[in-house]
PDB file of C-alpha atoms in Angstrom:
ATOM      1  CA  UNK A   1     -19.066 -14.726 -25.819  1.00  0.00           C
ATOM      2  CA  UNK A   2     -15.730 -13.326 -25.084  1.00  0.00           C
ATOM      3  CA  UNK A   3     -12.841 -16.127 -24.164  1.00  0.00           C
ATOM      4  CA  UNK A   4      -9.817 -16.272 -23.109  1.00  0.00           C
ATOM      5  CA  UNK A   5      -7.697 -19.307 -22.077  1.00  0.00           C
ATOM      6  CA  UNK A   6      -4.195 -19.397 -20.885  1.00  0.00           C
ATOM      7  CA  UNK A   7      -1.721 -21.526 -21.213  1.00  0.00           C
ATOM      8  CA  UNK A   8       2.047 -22.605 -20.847  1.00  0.00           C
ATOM      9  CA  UNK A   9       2.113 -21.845 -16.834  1.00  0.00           C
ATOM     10  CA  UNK A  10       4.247 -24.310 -14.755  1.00  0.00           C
ATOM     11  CA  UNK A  11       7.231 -25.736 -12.737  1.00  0.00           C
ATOM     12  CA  UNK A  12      10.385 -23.728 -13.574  1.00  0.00           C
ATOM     13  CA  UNK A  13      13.855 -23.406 -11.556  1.00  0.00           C
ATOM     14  CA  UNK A  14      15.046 -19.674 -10.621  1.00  0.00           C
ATOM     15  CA  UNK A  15      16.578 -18.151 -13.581  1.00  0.00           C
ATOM     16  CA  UNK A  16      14.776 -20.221 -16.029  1.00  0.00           C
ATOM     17  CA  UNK A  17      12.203 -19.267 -18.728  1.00  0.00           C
ATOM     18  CA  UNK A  18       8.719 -19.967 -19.240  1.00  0.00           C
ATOM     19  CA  UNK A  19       6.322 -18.575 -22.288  1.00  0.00           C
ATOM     20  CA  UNK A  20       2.431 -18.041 -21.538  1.00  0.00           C
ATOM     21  CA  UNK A  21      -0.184 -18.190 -24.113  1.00  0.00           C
ATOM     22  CA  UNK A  22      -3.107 -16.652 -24.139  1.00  0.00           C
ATOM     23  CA  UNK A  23      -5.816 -17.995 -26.860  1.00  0.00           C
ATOM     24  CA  UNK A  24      -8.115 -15.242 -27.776  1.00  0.00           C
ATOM     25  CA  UNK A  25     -12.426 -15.750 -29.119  1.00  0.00           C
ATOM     26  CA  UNK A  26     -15.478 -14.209 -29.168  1.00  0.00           C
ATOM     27  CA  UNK A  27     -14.238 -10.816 -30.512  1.00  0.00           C
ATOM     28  CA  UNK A  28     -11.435  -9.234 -33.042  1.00  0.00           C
ATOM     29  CA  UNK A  29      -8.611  -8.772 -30.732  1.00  0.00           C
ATOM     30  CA  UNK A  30      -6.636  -6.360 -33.230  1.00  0.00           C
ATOM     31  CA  UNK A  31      -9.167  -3.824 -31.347  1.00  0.00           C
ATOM     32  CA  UNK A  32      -7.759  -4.302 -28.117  1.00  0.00           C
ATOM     33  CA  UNK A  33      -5.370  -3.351 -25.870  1.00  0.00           C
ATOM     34  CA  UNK A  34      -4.652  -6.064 -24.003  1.00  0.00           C
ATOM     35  CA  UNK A  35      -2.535  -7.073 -20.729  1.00  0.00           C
ATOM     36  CA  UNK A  36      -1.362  -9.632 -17.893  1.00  0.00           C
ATOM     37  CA  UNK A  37      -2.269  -9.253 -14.493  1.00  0.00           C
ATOM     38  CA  UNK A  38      -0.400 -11.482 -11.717  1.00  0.00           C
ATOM     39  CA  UNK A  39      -1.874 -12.472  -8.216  1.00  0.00           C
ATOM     40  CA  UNK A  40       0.603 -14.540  -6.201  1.00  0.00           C
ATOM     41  CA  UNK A  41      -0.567 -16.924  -4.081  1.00  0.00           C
ATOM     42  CA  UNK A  42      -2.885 -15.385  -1.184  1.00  0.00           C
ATOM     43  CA  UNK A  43      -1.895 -11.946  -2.132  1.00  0.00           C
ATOM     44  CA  UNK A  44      -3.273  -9.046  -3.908  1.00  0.00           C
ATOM     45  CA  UNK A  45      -3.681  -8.578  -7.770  1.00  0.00           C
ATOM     46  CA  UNK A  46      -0.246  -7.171  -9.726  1.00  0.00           C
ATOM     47  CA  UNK A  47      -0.556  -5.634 -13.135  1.00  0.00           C
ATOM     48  CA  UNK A  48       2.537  -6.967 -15.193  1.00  0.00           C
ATOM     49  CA  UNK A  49       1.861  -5.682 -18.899  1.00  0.00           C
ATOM     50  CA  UNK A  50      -0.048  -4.366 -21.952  1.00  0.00           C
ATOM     51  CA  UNK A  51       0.358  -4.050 -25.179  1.00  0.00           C
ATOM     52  CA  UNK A  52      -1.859  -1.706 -27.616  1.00  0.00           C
ATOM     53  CA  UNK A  53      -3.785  -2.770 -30.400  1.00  0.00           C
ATOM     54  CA  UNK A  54      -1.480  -3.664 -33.030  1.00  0.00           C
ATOM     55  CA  UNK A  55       1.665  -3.841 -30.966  1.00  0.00           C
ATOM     56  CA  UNK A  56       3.648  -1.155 -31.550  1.00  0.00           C
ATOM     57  CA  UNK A  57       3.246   0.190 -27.867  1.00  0.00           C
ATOM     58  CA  UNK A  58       4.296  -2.303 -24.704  1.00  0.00           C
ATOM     59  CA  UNK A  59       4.352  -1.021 -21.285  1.00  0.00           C
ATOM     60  CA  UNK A  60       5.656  -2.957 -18.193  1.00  0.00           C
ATOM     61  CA  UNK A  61       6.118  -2.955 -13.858  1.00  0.00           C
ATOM     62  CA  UNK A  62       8.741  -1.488 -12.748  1.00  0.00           C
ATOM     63  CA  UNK A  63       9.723  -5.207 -11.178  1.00  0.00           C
ATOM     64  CA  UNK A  64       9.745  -7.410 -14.637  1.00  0.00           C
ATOM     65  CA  UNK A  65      11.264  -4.689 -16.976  1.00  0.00           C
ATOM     66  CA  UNK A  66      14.134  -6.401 -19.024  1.00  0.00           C
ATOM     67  CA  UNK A  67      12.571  -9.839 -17.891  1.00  0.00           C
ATOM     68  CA  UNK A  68       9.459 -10.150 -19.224  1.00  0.00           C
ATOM     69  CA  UNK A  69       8.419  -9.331 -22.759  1.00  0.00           C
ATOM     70  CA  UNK A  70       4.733  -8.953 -23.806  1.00  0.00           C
ATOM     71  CA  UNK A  71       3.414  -9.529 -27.527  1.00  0.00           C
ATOM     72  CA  UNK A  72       0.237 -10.559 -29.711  1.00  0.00           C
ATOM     73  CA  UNK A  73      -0.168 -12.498 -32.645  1.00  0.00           C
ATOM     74  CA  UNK A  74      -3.494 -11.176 -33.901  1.00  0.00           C
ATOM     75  CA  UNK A  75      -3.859 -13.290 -37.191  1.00  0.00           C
ATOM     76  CA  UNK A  76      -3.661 -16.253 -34.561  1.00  0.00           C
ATOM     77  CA  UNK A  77      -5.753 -14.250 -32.209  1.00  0.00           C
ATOM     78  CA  UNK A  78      -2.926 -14.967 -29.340  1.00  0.00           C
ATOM     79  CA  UNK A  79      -1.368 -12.827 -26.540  1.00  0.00           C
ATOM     80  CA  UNK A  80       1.938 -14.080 -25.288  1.00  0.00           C
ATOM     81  CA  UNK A  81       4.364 -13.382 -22.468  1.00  0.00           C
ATOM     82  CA  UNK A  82       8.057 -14.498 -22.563  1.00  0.00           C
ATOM     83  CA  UNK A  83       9.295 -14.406 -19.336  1.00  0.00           C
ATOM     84  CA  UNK A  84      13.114 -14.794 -18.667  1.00  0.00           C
ATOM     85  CA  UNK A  85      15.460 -15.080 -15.794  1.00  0.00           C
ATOM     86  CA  UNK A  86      12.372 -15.680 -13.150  1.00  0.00           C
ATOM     87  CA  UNK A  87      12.829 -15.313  -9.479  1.00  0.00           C
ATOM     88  CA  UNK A  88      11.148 -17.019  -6.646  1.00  0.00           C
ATOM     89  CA  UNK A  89       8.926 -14.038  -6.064  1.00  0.00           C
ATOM     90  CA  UNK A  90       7.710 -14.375  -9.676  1.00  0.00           C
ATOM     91  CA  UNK A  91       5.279 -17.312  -8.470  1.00  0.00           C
ATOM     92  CA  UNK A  92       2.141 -16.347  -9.145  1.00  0.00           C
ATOM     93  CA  UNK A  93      -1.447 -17.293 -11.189  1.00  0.00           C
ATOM     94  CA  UNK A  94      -1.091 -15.093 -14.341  1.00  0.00           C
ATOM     95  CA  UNK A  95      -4.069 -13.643 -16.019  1.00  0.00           C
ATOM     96  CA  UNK A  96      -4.496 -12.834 -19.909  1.00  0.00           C
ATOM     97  CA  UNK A  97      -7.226  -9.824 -19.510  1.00  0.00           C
ATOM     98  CA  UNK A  98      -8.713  -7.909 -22.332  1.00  0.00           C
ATOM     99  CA  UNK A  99      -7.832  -4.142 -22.040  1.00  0.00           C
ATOM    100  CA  UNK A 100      -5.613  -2.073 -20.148  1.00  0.00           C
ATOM    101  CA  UNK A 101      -5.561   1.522 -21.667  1.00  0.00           C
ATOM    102  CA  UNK A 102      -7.939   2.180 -18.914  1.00  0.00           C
ATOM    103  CA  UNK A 103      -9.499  -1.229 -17.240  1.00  0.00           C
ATOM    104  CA  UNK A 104      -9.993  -4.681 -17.504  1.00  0.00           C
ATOM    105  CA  UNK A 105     -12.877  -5.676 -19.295  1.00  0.00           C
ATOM    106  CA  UNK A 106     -12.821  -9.726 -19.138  1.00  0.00           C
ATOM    107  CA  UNK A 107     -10.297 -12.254 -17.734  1.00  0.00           C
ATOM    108  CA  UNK A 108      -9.265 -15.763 -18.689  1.00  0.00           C
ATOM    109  CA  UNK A 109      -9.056 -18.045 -15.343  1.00  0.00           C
ATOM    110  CA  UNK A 110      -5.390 -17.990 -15.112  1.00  0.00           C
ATOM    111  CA  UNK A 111      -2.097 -20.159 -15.021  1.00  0.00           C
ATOM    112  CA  UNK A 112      -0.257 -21.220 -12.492  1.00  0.00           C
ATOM    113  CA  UNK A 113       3.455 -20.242 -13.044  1.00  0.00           C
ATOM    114  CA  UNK A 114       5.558 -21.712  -9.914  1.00  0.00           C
ATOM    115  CA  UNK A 115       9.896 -21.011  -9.663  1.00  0.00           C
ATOM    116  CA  UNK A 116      11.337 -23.254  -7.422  1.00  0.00           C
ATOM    117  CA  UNK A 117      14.270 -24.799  -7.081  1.00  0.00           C
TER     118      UNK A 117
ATOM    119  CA  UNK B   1       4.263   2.003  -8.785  1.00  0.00           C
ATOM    120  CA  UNK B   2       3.530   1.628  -5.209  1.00  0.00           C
ATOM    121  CA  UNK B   3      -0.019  -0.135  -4.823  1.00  0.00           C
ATOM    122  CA  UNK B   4      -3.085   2.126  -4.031  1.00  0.00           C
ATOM    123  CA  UNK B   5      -4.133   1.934   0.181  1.00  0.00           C
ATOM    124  CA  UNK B   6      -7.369   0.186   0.699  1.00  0.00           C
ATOM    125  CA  UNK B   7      -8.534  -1.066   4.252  1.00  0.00           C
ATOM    126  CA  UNK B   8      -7.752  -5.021   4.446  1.00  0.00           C
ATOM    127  CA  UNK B   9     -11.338  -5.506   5.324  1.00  0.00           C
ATOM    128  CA  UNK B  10     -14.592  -3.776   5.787  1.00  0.00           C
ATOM    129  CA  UNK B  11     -18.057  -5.445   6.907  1.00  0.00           C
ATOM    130  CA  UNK B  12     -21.850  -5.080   6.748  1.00  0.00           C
ATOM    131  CA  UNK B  13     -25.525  -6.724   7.191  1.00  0.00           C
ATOM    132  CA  UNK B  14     -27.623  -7.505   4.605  1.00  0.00           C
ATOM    133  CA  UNK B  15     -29.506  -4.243   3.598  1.00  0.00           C
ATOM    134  CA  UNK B  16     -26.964  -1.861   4.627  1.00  0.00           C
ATOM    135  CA  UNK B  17     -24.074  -0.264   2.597  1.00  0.00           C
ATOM    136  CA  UNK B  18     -20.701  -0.160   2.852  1.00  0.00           C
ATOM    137  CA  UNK B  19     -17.723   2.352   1.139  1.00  0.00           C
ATOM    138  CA  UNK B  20     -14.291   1.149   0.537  1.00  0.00           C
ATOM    139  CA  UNK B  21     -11.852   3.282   0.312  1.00  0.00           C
ATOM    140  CA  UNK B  22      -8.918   3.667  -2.468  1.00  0.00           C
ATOM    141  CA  UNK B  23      -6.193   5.794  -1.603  1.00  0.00           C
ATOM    142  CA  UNK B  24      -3.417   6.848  -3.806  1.00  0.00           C
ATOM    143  CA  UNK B  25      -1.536   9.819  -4.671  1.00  0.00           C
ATOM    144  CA  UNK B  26      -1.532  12.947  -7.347  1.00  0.00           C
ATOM    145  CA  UNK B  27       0.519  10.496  -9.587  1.00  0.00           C
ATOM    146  CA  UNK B  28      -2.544   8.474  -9.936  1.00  0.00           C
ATOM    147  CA  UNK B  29      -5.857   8.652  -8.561  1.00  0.00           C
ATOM    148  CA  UNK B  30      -5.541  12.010  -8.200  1.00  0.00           C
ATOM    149  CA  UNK B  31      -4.599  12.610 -11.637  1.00  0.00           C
ATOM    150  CA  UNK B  32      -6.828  10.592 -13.602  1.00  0.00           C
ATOM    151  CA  UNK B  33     -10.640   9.388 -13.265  1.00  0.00           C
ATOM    152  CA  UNK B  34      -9.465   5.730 -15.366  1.00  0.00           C
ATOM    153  CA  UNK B  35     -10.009   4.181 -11.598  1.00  0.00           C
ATOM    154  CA  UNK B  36     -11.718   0.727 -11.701  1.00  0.00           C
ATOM    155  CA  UNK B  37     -13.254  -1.779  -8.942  1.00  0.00           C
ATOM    156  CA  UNK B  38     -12.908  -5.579  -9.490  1.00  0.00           C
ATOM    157  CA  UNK B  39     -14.903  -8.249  -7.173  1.00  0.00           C
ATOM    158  CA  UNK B  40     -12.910 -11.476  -6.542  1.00  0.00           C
ATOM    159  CA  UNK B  41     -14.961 -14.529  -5.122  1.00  0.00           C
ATOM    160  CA  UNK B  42     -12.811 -17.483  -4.013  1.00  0.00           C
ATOM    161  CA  UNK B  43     -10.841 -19.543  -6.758  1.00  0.00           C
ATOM    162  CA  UNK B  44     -12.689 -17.346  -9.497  1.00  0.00           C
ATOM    163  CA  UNK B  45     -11.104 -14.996 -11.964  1.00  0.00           C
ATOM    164  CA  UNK B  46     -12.108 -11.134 -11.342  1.00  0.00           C
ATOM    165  CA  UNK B  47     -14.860  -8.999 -12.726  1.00  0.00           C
ATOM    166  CA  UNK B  48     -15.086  -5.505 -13.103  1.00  0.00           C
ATOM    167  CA  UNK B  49     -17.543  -3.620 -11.074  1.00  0.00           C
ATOM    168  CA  UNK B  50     -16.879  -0.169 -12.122  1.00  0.00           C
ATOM    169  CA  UNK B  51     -15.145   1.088 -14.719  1.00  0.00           C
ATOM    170  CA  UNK B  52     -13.477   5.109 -15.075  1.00  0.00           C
ATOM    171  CA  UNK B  53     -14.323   6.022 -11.631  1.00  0.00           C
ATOM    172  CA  UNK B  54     -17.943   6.077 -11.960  1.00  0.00           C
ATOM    173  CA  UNK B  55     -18.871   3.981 -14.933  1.00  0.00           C
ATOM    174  CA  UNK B  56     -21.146   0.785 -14.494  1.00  0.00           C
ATOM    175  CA  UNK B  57     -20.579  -2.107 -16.703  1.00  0.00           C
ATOM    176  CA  UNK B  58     -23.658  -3.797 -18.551  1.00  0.00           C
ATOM    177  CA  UNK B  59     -24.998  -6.541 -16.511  1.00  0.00           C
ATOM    178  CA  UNK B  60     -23.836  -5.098 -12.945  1.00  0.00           C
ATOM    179  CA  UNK B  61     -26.113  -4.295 -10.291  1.00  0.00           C
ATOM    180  CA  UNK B  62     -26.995  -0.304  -9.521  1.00  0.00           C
ATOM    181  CA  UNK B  63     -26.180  -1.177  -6.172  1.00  0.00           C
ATOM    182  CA  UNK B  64     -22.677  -0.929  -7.086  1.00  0.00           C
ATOM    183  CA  UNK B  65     -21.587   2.867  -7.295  1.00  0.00           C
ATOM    184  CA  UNK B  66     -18.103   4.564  -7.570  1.00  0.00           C
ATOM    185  CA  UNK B  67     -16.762   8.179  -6.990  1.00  0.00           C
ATOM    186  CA  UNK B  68     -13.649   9.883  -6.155  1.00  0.00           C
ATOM    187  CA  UNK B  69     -11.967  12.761  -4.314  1.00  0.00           C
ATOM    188  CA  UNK B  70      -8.989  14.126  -4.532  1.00  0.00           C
ATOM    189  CA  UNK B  71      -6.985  11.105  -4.060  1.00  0.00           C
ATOM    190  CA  UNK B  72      -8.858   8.875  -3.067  1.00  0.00           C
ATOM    191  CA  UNK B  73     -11.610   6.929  -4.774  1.00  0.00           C
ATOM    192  CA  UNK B  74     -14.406   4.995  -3.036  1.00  0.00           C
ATOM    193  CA  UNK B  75     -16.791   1.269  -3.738  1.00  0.00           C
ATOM    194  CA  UNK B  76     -20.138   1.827  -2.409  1.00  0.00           C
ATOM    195  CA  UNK B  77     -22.232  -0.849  -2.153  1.00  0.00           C
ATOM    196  CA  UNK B  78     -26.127  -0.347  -1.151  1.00  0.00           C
ATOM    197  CA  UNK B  79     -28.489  -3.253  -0.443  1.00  0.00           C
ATOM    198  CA  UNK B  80     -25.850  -5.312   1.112  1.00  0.00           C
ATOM    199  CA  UNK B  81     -26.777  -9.149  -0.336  1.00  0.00           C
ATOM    200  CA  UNK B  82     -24.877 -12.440   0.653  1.00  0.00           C
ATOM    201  CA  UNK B  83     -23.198 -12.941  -2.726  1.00  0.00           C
ATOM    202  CA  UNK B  84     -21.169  -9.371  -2.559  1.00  0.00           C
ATOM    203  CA  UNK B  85     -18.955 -11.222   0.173  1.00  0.00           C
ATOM    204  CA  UNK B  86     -15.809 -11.275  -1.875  1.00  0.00           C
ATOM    205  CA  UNK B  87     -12.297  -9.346  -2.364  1.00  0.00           C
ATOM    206  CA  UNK B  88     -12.407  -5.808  -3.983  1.00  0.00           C
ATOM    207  CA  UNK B  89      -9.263  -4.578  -5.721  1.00  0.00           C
ATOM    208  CA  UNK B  90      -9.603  -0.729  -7.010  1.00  0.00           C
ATOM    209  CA  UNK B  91      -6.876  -0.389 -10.093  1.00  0.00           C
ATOM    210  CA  UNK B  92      -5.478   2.994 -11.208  1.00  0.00           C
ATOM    211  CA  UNK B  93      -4.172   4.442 -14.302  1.00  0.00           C
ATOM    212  CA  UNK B  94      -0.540   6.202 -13.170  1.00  0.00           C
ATOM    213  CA  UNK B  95       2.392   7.562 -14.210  1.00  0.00           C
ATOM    214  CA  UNK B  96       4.300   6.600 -17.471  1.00  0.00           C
ATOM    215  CA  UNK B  97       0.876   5.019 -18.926  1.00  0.00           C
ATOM    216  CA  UNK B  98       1.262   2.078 -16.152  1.00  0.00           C
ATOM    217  CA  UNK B  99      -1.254   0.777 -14.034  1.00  0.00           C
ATOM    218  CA  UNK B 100      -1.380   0.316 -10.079  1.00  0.00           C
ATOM    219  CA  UNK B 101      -3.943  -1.770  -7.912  1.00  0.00           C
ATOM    220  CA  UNK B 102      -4.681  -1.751  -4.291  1.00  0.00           C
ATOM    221  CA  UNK B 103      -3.682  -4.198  -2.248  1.00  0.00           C
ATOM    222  CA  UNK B 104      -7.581  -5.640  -2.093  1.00  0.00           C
ATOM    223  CA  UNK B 105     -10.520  -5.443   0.567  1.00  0.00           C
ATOM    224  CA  UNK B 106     -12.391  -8.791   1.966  1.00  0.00           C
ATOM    225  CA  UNK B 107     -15.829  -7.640   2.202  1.00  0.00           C
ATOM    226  CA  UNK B 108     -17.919 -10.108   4.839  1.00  0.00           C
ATOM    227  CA  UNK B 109     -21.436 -10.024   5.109  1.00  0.00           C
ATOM    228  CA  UNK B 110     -22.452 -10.813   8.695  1.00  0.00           C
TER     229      UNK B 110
END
């Protein structure tokens, strides 16, 4: 069964940094593309970024580029996002979700990454 | 990356069907059948309903059918049940390999 659990979401102050997790099981993720998808808080879902396979390609919204950096551990079977200098509007429940090149296959239930001061 | 157009909510009885609609533009849907459907329930992660514009993942219910024209792309739903009442996001493959969702339905069964 495929799994996927997120991790490191919280309380952070605008401009601060925060760096999810994403624990990977249940498949090989070196197979995957695989990406973070953002839905703030009564709103609509907001992809954020993927990542291919084995790394080498990393794609990003328009609104986190130069903020936010994707990247994947696959000998720890982990997907990570570093996100730096966060705004208020960055508030949102963050979702690790397997694929990406063309949809979203499976989701992890999310977490909650709040910026306030 | 401006998100897809889809109608803030749509409606039905049990038994009928429903479309939702998915507009974008000939950056995205227009361009490319990699157009997917998620179903949101309340507090629950999403799950993907179709898959490039007309695909149907194992496990999900051939009431569920997608299809596309032109620029726009289109959830129907036959054999309206209770448990379809959720949010619907279509998702798009665009420009400069990123990807674009709409800004989600709220399907109510009456």
């Amino acid at each position: 069964e495929v799994q996927l659990v997120e991790s490191g979401g919280g309380l952070v102050q605008p401009g601060g940094s925060l760096k999810l997790s994403c624990a990977a099981s249940g498949f090989t993720l070196s197979d995957y593309w695989m990406s973070w998808v953002r839905q703030a808080p009564g709103k609509g879902l907001e992809w954020v970024a993927k990542i291919n396979d084995d790394g080498s390609e990393k794609y990003y919204v328009d609104s986190v580029k130069g903020r936010f950096t994707i990247s994947r551990d696959n000998a720890k079977n982990s997907l990570y996002l570093q996100m730096n200098s966060l705004r208020v509007e960055d508030t949102a429940l963050y979702y690790c979700a397997r694929g990406g090149k063309s949809y979203f296959a499976s989701w992890g239930q999310g977490t909650l990454v709040t910026v306030s001061s | 990356q401006s998100a897809l157009t889809q109608p803030a909510s749509v409606s039905g009885s049990p038994g009928q069907s429903i479309t939702i609609s998915c507009t974008g533009t000939s950056s995205d849907v227009g361009s490319s059948n990699l157009v997917s459907w998620y179903q949101q329930h309340p507090g629950k992660a999403p799950k993907v309903m179709i898959y490039e514009t007309t695909q149907r993942p194992s496990g999900v219910s051939n009431r569920f059918s997608g299809s596309k024209s032109g620029n726009t792309a289109s959830l129907t739903i036959s054999g309206l049940q209770a448990e379809d009442e959720a949010d619907y996001y279509c998702c798009s493959f665009a420009g400069g390999s990123t990807l674009v969702f709409g800004g989600g339905t709220k399907l109510t069964v009456l």
